Amino acid sequence: MNIFRLTGDLAHLTAIIILLLKIWKTRSCSGISGKSQILFTVVYITRYLDLFTNYISAYNTLMKIIFVVSSLATVFLIYFKFKATYDRNHDTFRMEFLIIPSIILALLIRHEFTVMEVLWTFSIYLEAVAILPQLFLVSKTGEAETITSHYLFALGSYRGLYLLNWIWRYYFENFLDWISIVAGFVQTVLYCDFFYLYVTRVLHGRKLRLPA
Amino acid sequence: QHATTGKDEL
């Protein structure tokens, strides 16, 4: 564990809490892509199957359980409890466009051809692109609530901080996993346009509105 | 590096 890993994990946790609180406090999930949330739930479930097979640390187990449970809770709030507020007309990105290529790529490029390893690799690839339905929804409506912007910023920072963690681990632990690194890089790049708008607009007290 | 090494990450 290094400082980048820890802050990355905390950014991830913060993002999840921001989203749940936003939905709960406003009793609304408008502006939130239910599809991205379903994809994240699939990511956590397929990645954290190792909860049943190996124990790493109390921290590791606790965080994995929090991610799985909170993502399930988010999906429940969007599709059941506050479903009347869900922007289904704008949330039109096709999930299979992300899921199917991720499955194919995981079957082709992975460390070992075992069920657990392919599912883990699939989760890494799917996570890299799982935010696309959310970014698509924001681009369709042309704006995002400030709280949604904070959520996206925290969620985007997390994999960026992991990139620094991987550089650290390469130098100090001689650890290198190209699958995580390349996917994490792609994931972070997808947020760049949003990061720019966040810094130039939201941090200056304005709402996130896309340029026409 | 081996396949199982990255699994301590989240």
mmCIF file of C-alpha atoms in Angstrom:
data_model
loop_
_atom_site.group_PDB
_atom_site.id
_atom_site.type_symbol
_atom_site.label_atom_id
_atom_site.label_comp_id
_atom_site.label_asym_id
_atom_site.label_seq_id
_atom_site.Cartn_x
_atom_site.Cartn_y
_atom_site.Cartn_z
ATOM 1 C CA MET A 1 0.000 0.000 0.000
ATOM 2 C CA ASN A 2 1.336 3.391 -0.977
ATOM 3 C CA ILE A 3 -0.104 6.889 -0.786
ATOM 4 C CA PHE A 4 -1.417 6.802 -4.367
ATOM 5 C CA ARG A 5 -3.236 3.514 -3.847
ATOM 6 C CA LEU A 6 -4.762 4.747 -0.624
ATOM 7 C CA THR A 7 -5.887 8.109 -2.000
ATOM 8 C CA GLY A 8 -7.151 6.340 -5.115
ATOM 9 C CA ASP A 9 -9.255 3.981 -3.036
ATOM 10 C CA LEU A 10 -10.520 6.860 -0.921
ATOM 11 C CA ALA A 11 -11.453 8.839 -4.054
ATOM 12 C CA HIS A 12 -13.342 5.782 -5.288
ATOM 13 C CA LEU A 13 -15.128 5.397 -1.973
ATOM 14 C CA THR A 14 -15.911 9.128 -1.904
ATOM 15 C CA ALA A 15 -17.430 8.924 -5.394
ATOM 16 C CA ILE A 16 -19.723 6.081 -4.392
ATOM 17 C CA ILE A 17 -20.827 7.863 -1.213
ATOM 18 C CA ILE A 18 -21.430 11.159 -3.071
ATOM 19 C CA LEU A 19 -23.659 9.365 -5.575
ATOM 20 C CA LEU A 20 -25.669 7.483 -2.965
ATOM 21 C CA LEU A 21 -26.116 10.623 -0.848
ATOM 22 C CA LYS A 22 -27.119 12.709 -3.872
ATOM 23 C CA ILE A 23 -29.804 10.218 -4.840
ATOM 24 C CA TRP A 24 -30.987 9.709 -1.278
ATOM 25 C CA LYS A 25 -31.070 13.384 -0.213
ATOM 26 C CA THR A 26 -32.692 14.713 -3.391
ATOM 27 C CA ARG A 27 -34.945 11.622 -3.689
ATOM 28 C CA SER A 28 -33.976 11.686 -7.356
ATOM 29 C CA CYS A 29 -31.562 9.985 -9.721
ATOM 30 C CA SER A 30 -32.045 12.394 -12.600
ATOM 31 C CA GLY A 31 -28.855 12.968 -14.544
ATOM 32 C CA ILE A 32 -27.459 9.603 -13.452
ATOM 33 C CA SER A 33 -26.986 6.782 -15.929
ATOM 34 C CA GLY A 34 -28.499 3.593 -14.560
ATOM 35 C CA LYS A 35 -26.627 1.721 -17.262
ATOM 36 C CA SER A 36 -23.220 2.872 -16.025
ATOM 37 C CA GLN A 37 -24.266 1.816 -12.539
ATOM 38 C CA ILE A 38 -25.324 -1.633 -13.767
ATOM 39 C CA LEU A 39 -21.986 -1.977 -15.556
ATOM 40 C CA PHE A 40 -20.085 -1.006 -12.390
ATOM 41 C CA THR A 41 -22.067 -3.599 -10.440
ATOM 42 C CA VAL A 42 -21.114 -6.235 -13.022
ATOM 43 C CA VAL A 43 -17.487 -5.067 -12.721
ATOM 44 C CA TYR A 44 -17.398 -5.446 -8.935
ATOM 45 C CA ILE A 45 -19.183 -8.793 -8.863
ATOM 46 C CA THR A 46 -16.950 -10.378 -11.518
ATOM 47 C CA ARG A 47 -13.765 -8.922 -10.026
ATOM 48 C CA TYR A 48 -14.394 -9.663 -6.384
ATOM 49 C CA LEU A 49 -15.323 -13.333 -6.722
ATOM 50 C CA ASP A 50 -11.965 -13.915 -5.065
ATOM 51 C CA LEU A 51 -13.655 -12.877 -1.817
ATOM 52 C CA PHE A 52 -14.681 -16.530 -1.702
ATOM 53 C CA THR A 53 -11.296 -17.990 -2.613
ATOM 54 C CA ASN A 54 -8.512 -15.929 -1.055
ATOM 55 C CA TYR A 55 -8.087 -13.629 1.857
ATOM 56 C CA ILE A 56 -5.724 -10.684 1.445
ATOM 57 C CA SER A 57 -6.450 -8.302 4.319
ATOM 58 C CA ALA A 58 -9.327 -6.955 6.379
ATOM 59 C CA TYR A 59 -9.040 -3.679 4.442
ATOM 60 C CA ASN A 60 -9.230 -5.506 1.111
ATOM 61 C CA THR A 61 -12.226 -7.612 2.127
ATOM 62 C CA LEU A 62 -14.088 -4.667 3.646
ATOM 63 C CA MET A 63 -13.594 -2.411 0.619
ATOM 64 C CA LYS A 64 -14.648 -5.135 -1.811
ATOM 65 C CA ILE A 65 -17.826 -5.776 0.158
ATOM 66 C CA ILE A 66 -18.548 -2.029 0.341
ATOM 67 C CA PHE A 67 -18.136 -1.659 -3.439
ATOM 68 C CA VAL A 68 -20.379 -4.602 -4.256
ATOM 69 C CA VAL A 69 -23.098 -3.684 -1.743
ATOM 70 C CA SER A 70 -23.100 0.051 -2.516
ATOM 71 C CA SER A 71 -23.284 -0.513 -6.268
ATOM 72 C CA LEU A 72 -26.201 -2.907 -5.799
ATOM 73 C CA ALA A 73 -27.881 -0.311 -3.578
ATOM 74 C CA THR A 74 -27.347 2.390 -6.222
ATOM 75 C CA VAL A 75 -28.891 0.213 -8.931
ATOM 76 C CA PHE A 76 -31.823 -0.551 -6.623
ATOM 77 C CA LEU A 77 -32.415 3.157 -5.950
ATOM 78 C CA ILE A 78 -32.323 4.006 -9.658
ATOM 79 C CA TYR A 79 -34.435 1.154 -11.020
ATOM 80 C CA PHE A 80 -36.854 0.634 -8.136
ATOM 81 C CA LYS A 81 -37.095 3.179 -5.352
ATOM 82 C CA PHE A 82 -36.692 6.373 -7.399
ATOM 83 C CA LYS A 83 -37.418 4.937 -10.788
ATOM 84 C CA ALA A 84 -39.906 7.725 -11.595
ATOM 85 C CA THR A 85 -36.983 10.193 -11.620
ATOM 86 C CA TYR A 86 -34.723 8.060 -13.805
ATOM 87 C CA ASP A 87 -33.781 9.725 -17.115
ATOM 88 C CA ARG A 88 -34.432 6.666 -19.225
ATOM 89 C CA ASN A 89 -35.042 8.700 -22.379
ATOM 90 C CA HIS A 90 -31.520 10.093 -22.257
ATOM 91 C CA ASP A 91 -29.827 6.938 -20.967
ATOM 92 C CA THR A 92 -29.763 5.219 -24.328
ATOM 93 C CA PHE A 93 -26.199 3.947 -24.629
ATOM 94 C CA ARG A 94 -26.244 0.236 -25.512
ATOM 95 C CA MET A 95 -24.563 -1.779 -22.767
ATOM 96 C CA GLU A 96 -23.848 -4.729 -25.056
ATOM 97 C CA PHE A 97 -21.507 -2.515 -27.102
ATOM 98 C CA LEU A 98 -19.265 -2.432 -24.051
ATOM 99 C CA ILE A 99 -19.925 -5.849 -22.516
ATOM 100 C CA ILE A 100 -19.408 -8.009 -25.612
ATOM 101 C CA PRO A 101 -16.061 -6.497 -26.700
ATOM 102 C CA SER A 102 -14.861 -6.709 -23.075
ATOM 103 C CA ILE A 103 -15.719 -10.423 -22.981
ATOM 104 C CA ILE A 104 -13.957 -11.085 -26.288
ATOM 105 C CA LEU A 105 -10.875 -9.107 -25.277
ATOM 106 C CA ALA A 106 -10.736 -10.844 -21.886
ATOM 107 C CA LEU A 107 -10.819 -14.230 -23.607
ATOM 108 C CA LEU A 108 -7.999 -13.191 -25.929
ATOM 109 C CA ILE A 109 -5.729 -11.082 -23.737
ATOM 110 C CA ARG A 110 -5.418 -12.370 -20.174
ATOM 111 C CA HIS A 111 -2.739 -13.842 -17.954
ATOM 112 C CA GLU A 112 -4.219 -17.315 -17.550
ATOM 113 C CA PHE A 113 -7.092 -19.102 -19.195
ATOM 114 C CA THR A 114 -9.051 -19.873 -16.037
ATOM 115 C CA VAL A 115 -12.592 -18.814 -15.149
ATOM 116 C CA MET A 116 -11.481 -16.538 -12.305
ATOM 117 C CA GLU A 117 -8.702 -14.929 -14.303
ATOM 118 C CA VAL A 118 -10.842 -14.298 -17.390
ATOM 119 C CA LEU A 119 -13.613 -12.801 -15.237
ATOM 120 C CA TRP A 120 -11.084 -10.593 -13.440
ATOM 121 C CA THR A 121 -9.669 -9.428 -16.783
ATOM 122 C CA PHE A 122 -13.173 -8.848 -18.151
ATOM 123 C CA SER A 123 -13.917 -6.665 -15.111
ATOM 124 C CA ILE A 124 -10.773 -4.616 -15.723
ATOM 125 C CA TYR A 125 -11.688 -4.012 -19.382
ATOM 126 C CA LEU A 126 -15.342 -3.314 -18.644
ATOM 127 C CA GLU A 127 -14.482 -0.872 -15.853
ATOM 128 C CA ALA A 128 -12.322 1.104 -18.283
ATOM 129 C CA VAL A 129 -15.386 1.919 -20.401
ATOM 130 C CA ALA A 130 -18.261 1.573 -17.913
ATOM 131 C CA ILE A 131 -18.553 5.341 -17.478
ATOM 132 C CA LEU A 132 -19.366 5.895 -21.172
ATOM 133 C CA PRO A 133 -23.177 5.663 -20.754
ATOM 134 C CA GLN A 134 -22.893 8.325 -18.016
ATOM 135 C CA LEU A 135 -20.721 10.616 -20.139
ATOM 136 C CA PHE A 136 -23.079 10.002 -23.057
ATOM 137 C CA LEU A 137 -26.050 11.009 -20.911
ATOM 138 C CA VAL A 138 -24.280 14.208 -19.825
ATOM 139 C CA SER A 139 -23.441 15.047 -23.431
ATOM 140 C CA LYS A 140 -27.021 14.363 -24.489
ATOM 141 C CA THR A 141 -28.566 16.635 -21.887
ATOM 142 C CA GLY A 142 -25.677 19.110 -22.304
ATOM 143 C CA GLU A 143 -25.206 19.648 -18.577
ATOM 144 C CA ALA A 144 -24.650 17.977 -15.235
ATOM 145 C CA GLU A 145 -25.654 18.944 -11.737
ATOM 146 C CA THR A 146 -22.711 20.150 -9.672
ATOM 147 C CA ILE A 147 -22.985 17.191 -7.320
ATOM 148 C CA THR A 148 -22.878 14.823 -10.306
ATOM 149 C CA SER A 149 -19.748 16.632 -11.489
ATOM 150 C CA HIS A 150 -18.110 16.056 -8.092
ATOM 151 C CA TYR A 151 -19.065 12.385 -8.365
ATOM 152 C CA LEU A 152 -17.497 12.097 -11.817
ATOM 153 C CA PHE A 153 -14.369 13.941 -10.714
ATOM 154 C CA ALA A 154 -13.850 11.639 -7.714
ATOM 155 C CA LEU A 155 -14.542 8.545 -9.817
ATOM 156 C CA GLY A 156 -12.192 9.660 -12.601
ATOM 157 C CA SER A 157 -9.387 10.619 -10.193
ATOM 158 C CA TYR A 158 -9.386 7.150 -8.677
ATOM 159 C CA ARG A 159 -7.948 5.322 -11.691
ATOM 160 C CA GLY A 160 -5.588 8.215 -12.402
ATOM 161 C CA LEU A 161 -4.193 7.829 -8.885
ATOM 162 C CA TYR A 162 -3.901 4.093 -9.519
ATOM 163 C CA LEU A 163 -1.693 4.897 -12.523
ATOM 164 C CA LEU A 164 0.687 6.713 -10.165
ATOM 165 C CA ASN A 165 0.432 3.702 -7.835
ATOM 166 C CA TRP A 166 1.509 1.396 -10.671
ATOM 167 C CA ILE A 167 4.495 3.601 -11.475
ATOM 168 C CA TRP A 168 5.401 3.478 -7.776
ATOM 169 C CA ARG A 169 5.004 -0.290 -7.634
ATOM 170 C CA TYR A 170 7.124 -0.731 -10.735
ATOM 171 C CA TYR A 171 10.013 1.216 -9.207
ATOM 172 C CA PHE A 172 9.805 -0.016 -5.639
ATOM 173 C CA GLU A 173 8.278 -3.490 -5.898
ATOM 174 C CA ASN A 174 9.202 -4.453 -9.446
ATOM 175 C CA PHE A 175 5.489 -5.088 -9.975
ATOM 176 C CA LEU A 176 4.068 -4.708 -13.457
ATOM 177 C CA ASP A 177 0.660 -5.724 -14.793
ATOM 178 C CA TRP A 178 0.140 -4.429 -18.304
ATOM 179 C CA ILE A 179 -3.529 -5.385 -18.379
ATOM 180 C CA SER A 180 -4.338 -3.114 -15.418
ATOM 181 C CA ILE A 181 -2.038 -0.363 -16.629
ATOM 182 C CA VAL A 182 -3.323 -0.117 -20.203
ATOM 183 C CA ALA A 183 -6.980 -0.420 -19.143
ATOM 184 C CA GLY A 184 -6.435 2.100 -16.341
ATOM 185 C CA PHE A 185 -4.817 4.484 -18.778
ATOM 186 C CA VAL A 186 -7.747 4.194 -21.220
ATOM 187 C CA GLN A 187 -10.166 4.673 -18.325
ATOM 188 C CA THR A 188 -8.413 7.856 -17.184
ATOM 189 C CA VAL A 189 -8.153 9.257 -20.712
ATOM 190 C CA LEU A 190 -11.938 8.944 -21.141
ATOM 191 C CA TYR A 191 -12.357 11.455 -18.320
ATOM 192 C CA CYS A 192 -9.920 14.054 -19.677
ATOM 193 C CA ASP A 193 -12.530 16.118 -21.477
ATOM 194 C CA PHE A 194 -14.682 16.091 -18.367
ATOM 195 C CA PHE A 195 -11.717 16.981 -16.104
ATOM 196 C CA TYR A 196 -11.053 20.033 -18.255
ATOM 197 C CA LEU A 197 -14.647 21.240 -17.953
ATOM 198 C CA TYR A 198 -14.669 20.449 -14.233
ATOM 199 C CA VAL A 199 -11.587 22.528 -13.516
ATOM 200 C CA THR A 200 -12.495 25.443 -15.789
ATOM 201 C CA ARG A 201 -16.188 25.636 -14.821
ATOM 202 C CA VAL A 202 -17.320 23.719 -11.751
ATOM 203 C CA LEU A 203 -14.351 24.805 -9.612
ATOM 204 C CA HIS A 204 -15.130 28.399 -10.589
ATOM 205 C CA GLY A 205 -18.587 28.064 -9.132
ATOM 206 C CA ARG A 206 -20.412 27.481 -12.375
ATOM 207 C CA LYS A 207 -22.562 24.599 -13.435
ATOM 208 C CA LEU A 208 -21.124 22.044 -15.798
ATOM 209 C CA ARG A 209 -22.552 22.943 -19.166
ATOM 210 C CA LEU A 210 -21.135 21.587 -22.356
ATOM 211 C CA PRO A 211 -20.057 24.076 -24.986
ATOM 212 C CA ALA A 212 -22.653 24.229 -27.748
ATOM 213 C CA GLN B 1 4.935 -10.891 -12.961
ATOM 214 C CA HIS B 2 2.389 -13.497 -12.112
ATOM 215 C CA ALA B 3 -1.334 -13.373 -12.659
ATOM 216 C CA THR B 4 -2.281 -13.426 -9.009
ATOM 217 C CA THR B 5 -0.091 -10.508 -7.922
ATOM 218 C CA GLY B 6 -2.419 -7.673 -8.836
ATOM 219 C CA LYS B 7 -5.309 -9.033 -6.850
ATOM 220 C CA ASP B 8 -4.488 -7.136 -3.676
ATOM 221 C CA GLU B 9 -5.701 -4.055 -5.550
ATOM 222 C CA LEU B 10 -9.322 -3.055 -5.781
#
